[in-house]
Amino acid sequence: MTATGVETSRVRAALELGRPAEALRLLSPLLASDPDNAALWTLLSEAHHDAEAYPQALEAAVRAVRADPHSGQAQFFLALGVWNTHVLGRNPRWGAARRHARQAQDALRSAIALTPFHPGYRVTLAQLVLQTGGTAEARTLLTRALELHPHSTHALVTLAELALKRRDAPEAEQLARQVLALEPQSVPGLGTLAWAQLRQNDPHTALRTALDAVRLAPGDPAARAYFSALSHAYLPRPLARGSWTWRLAMIPQAGIALIPVMAVGLTTRNVWRYRRLPPELRAAVALVRPMRREVGVTVCVLGIVVLGVVGLLDARLAGPVGVLISVLMLGLVAFLIVGAVRGIRLRRR
């Protein structure tokens, strides 16, 4: 093996061990001596991706494709670079993000055409296509990926997520259990299974499944994200932006008046559901949903609305009501500030 081959092997080993900084350091002299090597530029793009330096990863992928337009791996990292740089965190169905999403998908289609027997490229394209609403194409891609690699947990999890999008919770549960049969400690498998159980009106089992994922991988942010999302889905925030309570504002005349009433109703239901949880689940949910704070905020908001209505209906009470509203507003602000400070202190310990 040549000296360049030895150094390239060291770069790959560093990437496999999760050391992108070391890989970048090793690649620098190699690219300086061979600036037209598409494989080295592809490795550089991969290293930047692992370091979450997406603009640099995109630039390296562009150089790789320019050096070898027929490299499927270079096209794959070009797609990842475009998506993570220009689409990640944005709505891929609107504006410039939509245009870049299509560019990333086209690059992945090129990668599949150049490397037709690589199932991972099809799974990644299916995930990107799902972001823009292409469920039929995604299902075709995943089916073909499973034909190439029947035990691909990556493909099975994505197919389960597709089943959830189609509101087919039993199929999603079946696919998630296939994933767990192949990989019992799979966080995505447990998370998808938990969502399928929640969609089948089994919230306690769903939360327990998501909590199992956190216990199996306490350092994995995805496990915590699954549990947090399930907690919020089961106990929806009554006054949060995007809550279905606010959609009542679209109802002519009565909409605004119904918002505080529905918020109180939703809060009451949340408290009832919270109290029915088993003690271990209630303790875990309390870490992501401080119910006492939520109830206090809702009651303060309702009190402000009621006092405001009373003040409008009776001019003689307008002055005292204004004072009470001010006191409630100050109390609410102080309550939120104290809660935030206590939360910061808890996280620092």
CSV table of C-alpha atoms in Angstrom, one decimal:
chain,number,residue,atom,x,y,z
A,1,MET,CA,0.0,0.0,0.0
A,2,THR,CA,1.3,3.5,-0.9
A,3,ALA,CA,1.9,6.2,1.6
A,4,THR,CA,-1.3,8.0,0.4
A,5,GLY,CA,-3.3,4.8,0.8
A,6,VAL,CA,-2.1,4.4,4.4
A,7,GLU,CA,-3.0,8.0,5.2
A,8,THR,CA,-6.4,7.6,3.6
A,9,SER,CA,-7.0,4.5,5.7
A,10,ARG,CA,-6.2,6.5,8.8
A,11,VAL,CA,-8.7,9.1,7.7
A,12,ARG,CA,-11.4,6.5,7.3
A,13,ALA,CA,-10.6,5.0,10.7
A,14,ALA,CA,-10.8,8.4,12.3
A,15,LEU,CA,-14.2,9.0,10.8
A,16,GLU,CA,-15.4,5.6,11.9
A,17,LEU,CA,-14.3,6.4,15.5
A,18,GLY,CA,-16.1,9.7,15.5
A,19,ARG,CA,-13.0,11.9,15.3
A,20,PRO,CA,-13.7,14.4,12.5
A,21,ALA,CA,-11.1,16.9,13.7
A,22,GLU,CA,-8.4,14.3,13.4
A,23,ALA,CA,-9.7,13.3,9.9
A,24,LEU,CA,-9.6,17.0,8.8
A,25,ARG,CA,-6.0,17.3,10.1
A,26,LEU,CA,-4.9,14.2,8.2
A,27,LEU,CA,-6.7,15.3,5.0
A,28,SER,CA,-5.1,18.8,4.8
A,29,PRO,CA,-1.6,17.6,3.5
A,30,LEU,CA,-3.1,14.9,1.3
A,31,LEU,CA,-5.3,17.5,-0.6
A,32,ALA,CA,-2.4,19.9,-0.8
A,33,SER,CA,-0.4,17.3,-2.7
A,34,ASP,CA,-3.3,15.9,-4.8
A,35,PRO,CA,-5.9,18.7,-5.2
A,36,ASP,CA,-7.8,16.9,-8.0
A,37,ASN,CA,-8.5,13.7,-6.0
A,38,ALA,CA,-12.3,13.3,-5.9
A,39,ALA,CA,-12.1,10.6,-3.2
A,40,LEU,CA,-10.2,12.9,-0.9
A,41,TRP,CA,-12.7,15.8,-1.4
A,42,THR,CA,-15.5,13.3,-0.6
A,43,LEU,CA,-13.8,12.3,2.6
A,44,LEU,CA,-13.3,16.0,3.4
A,45,SER,CA,-17.0,16.6,2.9
A,46,GLU,CA,-17.9,13.6,5.2
A,47,ALA,CA,-15.5,14.9,7.9
A,48,HIS,CA,-17.1,18.4,7.8
A,49,HIS,CA,-20.5,16.8,8.0
A,50,ASP,CA,-19.5,14.9,11.1
A,51,ALA,CA,-18.3,18.1,12.5
A,52,GLU,CA,-21.6,19.8,11.6
A,53,ALA,CA,-19.8,22.3,9.4
A,54,TYR,CA,-22.3,22.1,6.7
A,55,PRO,CA,-21.3,25.0,4.4
A,56,GLN,CA,-17.7,23.6,4.3
A,57,ALA,CA,-19.1,20.1,3.7
A,58,LEU,CA,-21.1,21.5,0.7
A,59,GLU,CA,-18.0,23.2,-0.7
A,60,ALA,CA,-16.0,20.1,-0.5
A,61,ALA,CA,-18.7,18.0,-2.1
A,62,VAL,CA,-18.9,20.5,-5.0
A,63,ARG,CA,-15.2,20.0,-5.5
A,64,ALA,CA,-15.6,16.3,-5.4
A,65,VAL,CA,-18.3,16.2,-8.0
A,66,ARG,CA,-16.3,18.6,-10.2
A,67,ALA,CA,-13.4,16.3,-10.0
A,68,ASP,CA,-15.5,13.2,-10.7
A,69,PRO,CA,-19.1,13.7,-11.9
A,70,HIS,CA,-19.6,9.9,-12.0
A,71,SER,CA,-18.9,9.3,-8.3
A,72,GLY,CA,-22.1,8.2,-6.6
A,73,GLN,CA,-20.6,8.9,-3.2
A,74,ALA,CA,-19.7,12.4,-4.2
A,75,GLN,CA,-23.3,13.0,-5.4
A,76,PHE,CA,-24.6,11.7,-2.1
A,77,PHE,CA,-22.5,14.1,0.0
A,78,LEU,CA,-23.5,16.9,-2.4
A,79,ALA,CA,-27.1,16.2,-1.6
A,80,LEU,CA,-26.4,16.1,2.1
A,81,GLY,CA,-24.5,19.4,1.9
A,82,VAL,CA,-27.2,21.2,0.0
A,83,TRP,CA,-29.9,20.0,2.3
A,84,ASN,CA,-28.1,20.7,5.6
A,85,THR,CA,-26.9,24.1,4.5
A,86,HIS,CA,-29.9,25.5,2.8
A,87,VAL,CA,-33.0,23.4,3.9
A,88,LEU,CA,-32.4,22.2,7.4
A,89,GLY,CA,-34.5,24.2,9.9
A,90,ARG,CA,-36.6,25.7,7.1
A,91,ASN,CA,-39.9,24.6,5.5
A,92,PRO,CA,-38.8,22.6,2.5
A,93,ARG,CA,-42.1,23.3,0.7
A,94,TRP,CA,-41.7,27.0,0.3
A,95,GLY,CA,-39.5,29.5,-1.4
A,96,ALA,CA,-35.7,29.0,-1.7
A,97,ALA,CA,-35.8,26.0,0.7
A,98,ARG,CA,-38.1,24.2,-1.8
A,99,ARG,CA,-35.7,24.9,-4.7
A,100,HIS,CA,-32.7,23.6,-2.7
A,101,ALA,CA,-34.7,20.6,-1.5
A,102,ARG,CA,-35.3,19.6,-5.1
A,103,GLN,CA,-31.6,20.1,-5.9
A,104,ALA,CA,-30.6,17.8,-3.0
A,105,GLN,CA,-33.2,15.2,-4.1
A,106,ASP,CA,-31.9,15.3,-7.7
A,107,ALA,CA,-28.3,14.8,-6.5
A,108,LEU,CA,-29.5,11.7,-4.6
A,109,ARG,CA,-31.3,10.4,-7.7
A,110,SER,CA,-28.0,10.8,-9.6
A,111,ALA,CA,-26.2,8.9,-6.8
A,112,ILE,CA,-28.7,6.1,-7.1
A,113,ALA,CA,-28.4,6.0,-10.9
A,114,LEU,CA,-24.6,5.7,-10.5
A,115,THR,CA,-24.7,3.2,-7.6
A,116,PRO,CA,-28.0,1.3,-8.1
A,117,PHE,CA,-27.3,-1.4,-5.5
A,118,HIS,CA,-26.7,0.9,-2.5
A,119,PRO,CA,-29.8,0.7,-0.3
A,120,GLY,CA,-28.7,3.6,2.0
A,121,TYR,CA,-29.0,6.2,-0.8
A,122,ARG,CA,-32.6,5.1,-1.5
A,123,VAL,CA,-33.5,5.4,2.2
A,124,THR,CA,-32.0,8.9,2.5
A,125,LEU,CA,-33.8,10.0,-0.6
A,126,ALA,CA,-37.1,8.6,0.8
A,127,GLN,CA,-36.5,10.7,4.0
A,128,LEU,CA,-35.9,13.8,2.0
A,129,VAL,CA,-38.9,13.1,-0.3
A,130,LEU,CA,-41.2,12.7,2.7
A,131,GLN,CA,-40.2,16.2,3.8
A,132,THR,CA,-41.8,17.6,0.6
A,133,GLY,CA,-44.9,15.3,0.6
A,134,GLY,CA,-43.8,12.6,-1.9
A,135,THR,CA,-45.2,9.7,0.1
A,136,ALA,CA,-45.8,7.4,-3.0
A,137,GLU,CA,-42.2,7.8,-4.2
A,138,ALA,CA,-40.9,7.3,-0.7
A,139,ARG,CA,-42.7,4.0,-0.3
A,140,THR,CA,-41.3,2.8,-3.7
A,141,LEU,CA,-37.8,3.8,-2.7
A,142,LEU,CA,-38.1,2.0,0.7
A,143,THR,CA,-39.6,-1.1,-0.8
A,144,ARG,CA,-36.7,-1.3,-3.2
A,145,ALA,CA,-34.2,-0.7,-0.4
A,146,LEU,CA,-35.6,-3.6,1.6
A,147,GLU,CA,-35.4,-5.8,-1.5
A,148,LEU,CA,-31.7,-5.0,-1.6
A,149,HIS,CA,-31.2,-5.3,2.1
A,150,PRO,CA,-34.1,-7.0,3.9
A,151,HIS,CA,-32.6,-6.4,7.4
A,152,SER,CA,-32.1,-2.7,7.0
A,153,THR,CA,-33.3,-1.1,10.2
A,154,HIS,CA,-32.9,2.3,8.7
A,155,ALA,CA,-35.3,1.4,5.9
A,156,LEU,CA,-37.8,-0.2,8.3
A,157,VAL,CA,-37.9,2.8,10.6
A,158,THR,CA,-38.5,5.2,7.8
A,159,LEU,CA,-41.2,2.9,6.4
A,160,ALA,CA,-42.8,2.9,9.9
A,161,GLU,CA,-42.7,6.7,10.0
A,162,LEU,CA,-44.4,6.7,6.6
A,163,ALA,CA,-47.1,4.5,8.0
A,164,LEU,CA,-47.6,7.0,10.8
A,165,LYS,CA,-48.0,9.8,8.2
A,166,ARG,CA,-50.7,7.7,6.5
A,167,ARG,CA,-52.4,7.2,9.9
A,168,ASP,CA,-51.8,3.4,9.8
A,169,ALA,CA,-50.6,2.9,13.4
A,170,PRO,CA,-50.9,-0.9,13.4
A,171,GLU,CA,-48.5,-1.2,10.4
A,172,ALA,CA,-46.2,1.3,12.0
A,173,GLU,CA,-46.1,-0.8,15.2
A,174,GLN,CA,-45.5,-4.0,13.3
A,175,LEU,CA,-42.5,-2.4,11.4
A,176,ALA,CA,-41.1,-0.9,14.6
A,177,ARG,CA,-41.2,-4.3,16.3
A,178,GLN,CA,-39.3,-5.8,13.3
A,179,VAL,CA,-36.7,-3.1,13.9
A,180,LEU,CA,-36.5,-4.0,17.6
A,181,ALA,CA,-36.2,-7.7,16.8
A,182,LEU,CA,-33.1,-6.9,14.7
A,183,GLU,CA,-31.8,-4.3,17.0
A,184,PRO,CA,-33.3,-4.4,20.5
A,185,GLN,CA,-31.7,-1.1,21.7
A,186,SER,CA,-32.7,0.9,18.6
A,187,VAL,CA,-33.7,4.4,19.8
A,188,PRO,CA,-35.6,5.2,16.5
A,189,GLY,CA,-37.3,1.8,16.8
A,190,LEU,CA,-38.5,2.5,20.3
A,191,GLY,CA,-39.5,6.0,19.5
A,192,THR,CA,-41.5,5.0,16.5
A,193,LEU,CA,-43.1,2.2,18.5
A,194,ALA,CA,-44.1,4.7,21.2
A,195,TRP,CA,-45.8,7.0,18.6
A,196,ALA,CA,-47.7,4.0,17.1
A,197,GLN,CA,-48.9,3.1,20.6
A,198,LEU,CA,-50.0,6.6,21.3
A,199,ARG,CA,-51.9,6.7,18.0
A,200,GLN,CA,-53.7,3.6,19.2
A,201,ASN,CA,-54.9,5.2,22.4
A,202,ASP,CA,-52.4,3.5,24.7
A,203,PRO,CA,-50.6,6.6,26.1
A,204,HIS,CA,-49.2,5.0,29.3
A,205,THR,CA,-47.6,2.2,27.3
A,206,ALA,CA,-46.3,4.7,24.8
A,207,LEU,CA,-44.7,6.9,27.4
A,208,ARG,CA,-43.2,3.9,29.1
A,209,THR,CA,-41.7,2.8,25.8
A,210,ALA,CA,-40.2,6.2,25.1
A,211,LEU,CA,-38.9,6.3,28.7
A,212,ASP,CA,-37.2,2.9,28.0
A,213,ALA,CA,-35.4,4.6,25.1
A,214,VAL,CA,-34.1,7.3,27.5
A,215,ARG,CA,-32.9,4.7,30.0
A,216,LEU,CA,-31.2,2.7,27.3
A,217,ALA,CA,-29.4,5.7,25.8
A,218,PRO,CA,-29.4,8.5,28.4
A,219,GLY,CA,-26.9,10.5,26.4
A,220,ASP,CA,-28.8,10.3,23.1
A,221,PRO,CA,-30.7,13.6,22.4
A,222,ALA,CA,-33.0,11.7,20.0
A,223,ALA,CA,-34.3,9.6,22.9
A,224,ARG,CA,-35.0,12.6,25.0
A,225,ALA,CA,-36.7,14.3,22.0
A,226,TYR,CA,-39.0,11.3,21.5
A,227,PHE,CA,-40.1,11.3,25.2
A,228,SER,CA,-40.5,15.1,25.2
A,229,ALA,CA,-42.6,15.1,22.0
A,230,LEU,CA,-44.8,12.3,23.2
A,231,SER,CA,-45.4,14.1,26.6
A,232,HIS,CA,-46.4,17.3,24.7
A,233,ALA,CA,-48.7,15.3,22.4
A,234,TYR,CA,-50.4,13.6,25.3
A,235,LEU,CA,-50.6,16.8,27.3
A,236,PRO,CA,-50.9,19.6,24.7
A,237,ARG,CA,-50.0,23.1,25.9
A,238,PRO,CA,-53.3,25.0,26.0
A,239,LEU,CA,-51.9,28.5,25.2
A,240,ALA,CA,-48.9,27.5,23.1
A,241,ARG,CA,-48.4,28.9,19.6
A,242,GLY,CA,-50.0,26.6,17.1
A,243,SER,CA,-52.3,24.9,19.7
A,244,TRP,CA,-55.7,23.9,18.3
A,245,THR,CA,-57.2,26.2,21.0
A,246,TRP,CA,-56.0,29.3,19.1
A,247,ARG,CA,-57.7,28.0,15.9
A,248,LEU,CA,-61.0,29.0,17.6
A,249,ALA,CA,-60.0,32.6,16.8
A,250,MET,CA,-61.0,31.8,13.2
A,251,ILE,CA,-64.6,31.5,14.3
A,252,PRO,CA,-66.4,34.8,13.7
A,253,GLN,CA,-67.5,36.7,16.8
A,254,ALA,CA,-67.3,33.9,19.3
A,255,GLY,CA,-63.8,32.7,18.6
A,256,ILE,CA,-61.8,35.1,20.8
A,257,ALA,CA,-64.2,34.6,23.7
A,258,LEU,CA,-63.9,30.9,23.5
A,259,ILE,CA,-60.1,30.8,23.6
A,260,PRO,CA,-59.7,31.2,27.4
A,261,VAL,CA,-62.6,28.8,28.1
A,262,MET,CA,-61.1,26.1,25.9
A,263,ALA,CA,-57.7,26.8,27.4
A,264,VAL,CA,-59.1,26.1,30.9
A,265,GLY,CA,-60.9,23.0,29.6
A,266,LEU,CA,-57.7,21.7,28.0
A,267,THR,CA,-55.7,22.4,31.2
A,268,THR,CA,-58.3,20.6,33.3
A,269,ARG,CA,-58.0,17.6,31.0
A,270,ASN,CA,-54.2,17.7,31.1
A,271,VAL,CA,-54.2,17.7,34.9
A,272,TRP,CA,-56.6,14.7,34.9
A,273,ARG,CA,-54.5,12.8,32.5
A,274,TYR,CA,-51.3,13.7,34.4
A,275,ARG,CA,-52.8,12.5,37.7
A,276,ARG,CA,-53.8,9.2,36.1
A,277,LEU,CA,-50.2,8.4,35.1
A,278,PRO,CA,-48.3,5.8,37.2
A,279,PRO,CA,-45.9,7.5,39.7
A,280,GLU,CA,-42.7,6.7,37.7
A,281,LEU,CA,-44.2,8.1,34.5
A,282,ARG,CA,-45.5,11.1,36.3
A,283,ALA,CA,-42.1,11.9,37.7
A,284,ALA,CA,-40.5,11.6,34.2
A,285,VAL,CA,-43.2,13.7,32.5
A,286,ALA,CA,-42.8,16.4,35.2
A,287,LEU,CA,-39.2,17.0,34.0
A,288,VAL,CA,-40.5,18.2,30.6
A,289,ARG,CA,-44.0,19.4,31.6
A,290,PRO,CA,-44.1,21.5,34.8
A,291,MET,CA,-47.9,21.2,35.3
A,292,ARG,CA,-48.1,23.6,38.3
A,293,ARG,CA,-46.5,26.4,36.4
A,294,GLU,CA,-48.8,25.7,33.4
A,295,VAL,CA,-51.9,25.7,35.6
A,296,GLY,CA,-50.9,29.0,37.3
A,297,VAL,CA,-50.3,30.7,33.9
A,298,THR,CA,-53.6,29.6,32.6
A,299,VAL,CA,-55.5,30.7,35.7
A,300,CYS,CA,-53.8,34.1,35.5
A,301,VAL,CA,-54.6,34.5,31.9
A,302,LEU,CA,-58.3,33.6,32.5
A,303,GLY,CA,-58.4,36.0,35.4
A,304,ILE,CA,-57.1,38.8,33.3
A,305,VAL,CA,-59.7,38.1,30.6
A,306,VAL,CA,-62.6,37.9,33.0
A,307,LEU,CA,-61.6,41.1,34.8
A,308,GLY,CA,-61.2,42.8,31.4
A,309,VAL,CA,-64.7,41.8,30.4
A,310,VAL,CA,-66.1,43.0,33.7
A,311,GLY,CA,-64.3,46.3,33.3
A,312,LEU,CA,-65.8,46.7,29.8
A,313,LEU,CA,-69.3,45.9,30.9
A,314,ASP,CA,-69.3,48.1,34.0
A,315,ALA,CA,-67.6,51.5,33.7
A,316,ARG,CA,-67.7,52.0,37.5
A,317,LEU,CA,-65.5,48.9,38.0
A,318,ALA,CA,-63.1,49.9,35.3
A,319,GLY,CA,-60.6,51.5,37.7
A,320,PRO,CA,-60.4,48.7,40.3
A,321,VAL,CA,-60.4,46.1,37.6
A,322,GLY,CA,-57.5,47.9,35.9
A,323,VAL,CA,-55.5,47.7,39.1
A,324,LEU,CA,-56.3,44.0,39.6
A,325,ILE,CA,-55.3,43.3,36.0
A,326,SER,CA,-52.0,45.1,36.6
A,327,VAL,CA,-51.4,43.1,39.8
A,328,LEU,CA,-52.2,39.9,38.0
A,329,MET,CA,-49.9,40.8,35.1
A,330,LEU,CA,-47.0,41.6,37.4
A,331,GLY,CA,-47.6,38.4,39.3
A,332,LEU,CA,-47.7,36.4,36.1
A,333,VAL,CA,-44.4,38.0,34.9
A,334,ALA,CA,-42.8,37.4,38.3
A,335,PHE,CA,-44.0,33.8,38.3
A,336,LEU,CA,-42.5,33.2,34.9
A,337,ILE,CA,-39.2,34.8,35.8
A,338,VAL,CA,-38.8,32.9,39.0
A,339,GLY,CA,-39.7,29.7,37.2
A,340,ALA,CA,-37.1,30.4,34.5
A,341,VAL,CA,-34.4,31.2,37.1
A,342,ARG,CA,-35.1,28.1,39.0
A,343,GLY,CA,-35.0,26.1,35.8
A,344,ILE,CA,-31.6,27.5,35.0
A,345,ARG,CA,-30.3,26.6,38.4
A,346,LEU,CA,-31.6,23.1,38.2
A,347,ARG,CA,-29.9,22.6,34.8
A,348,ARG,CA,-26.6,23.9,36.1
A,349,ARG,CA,-26.4,21.5,39.0
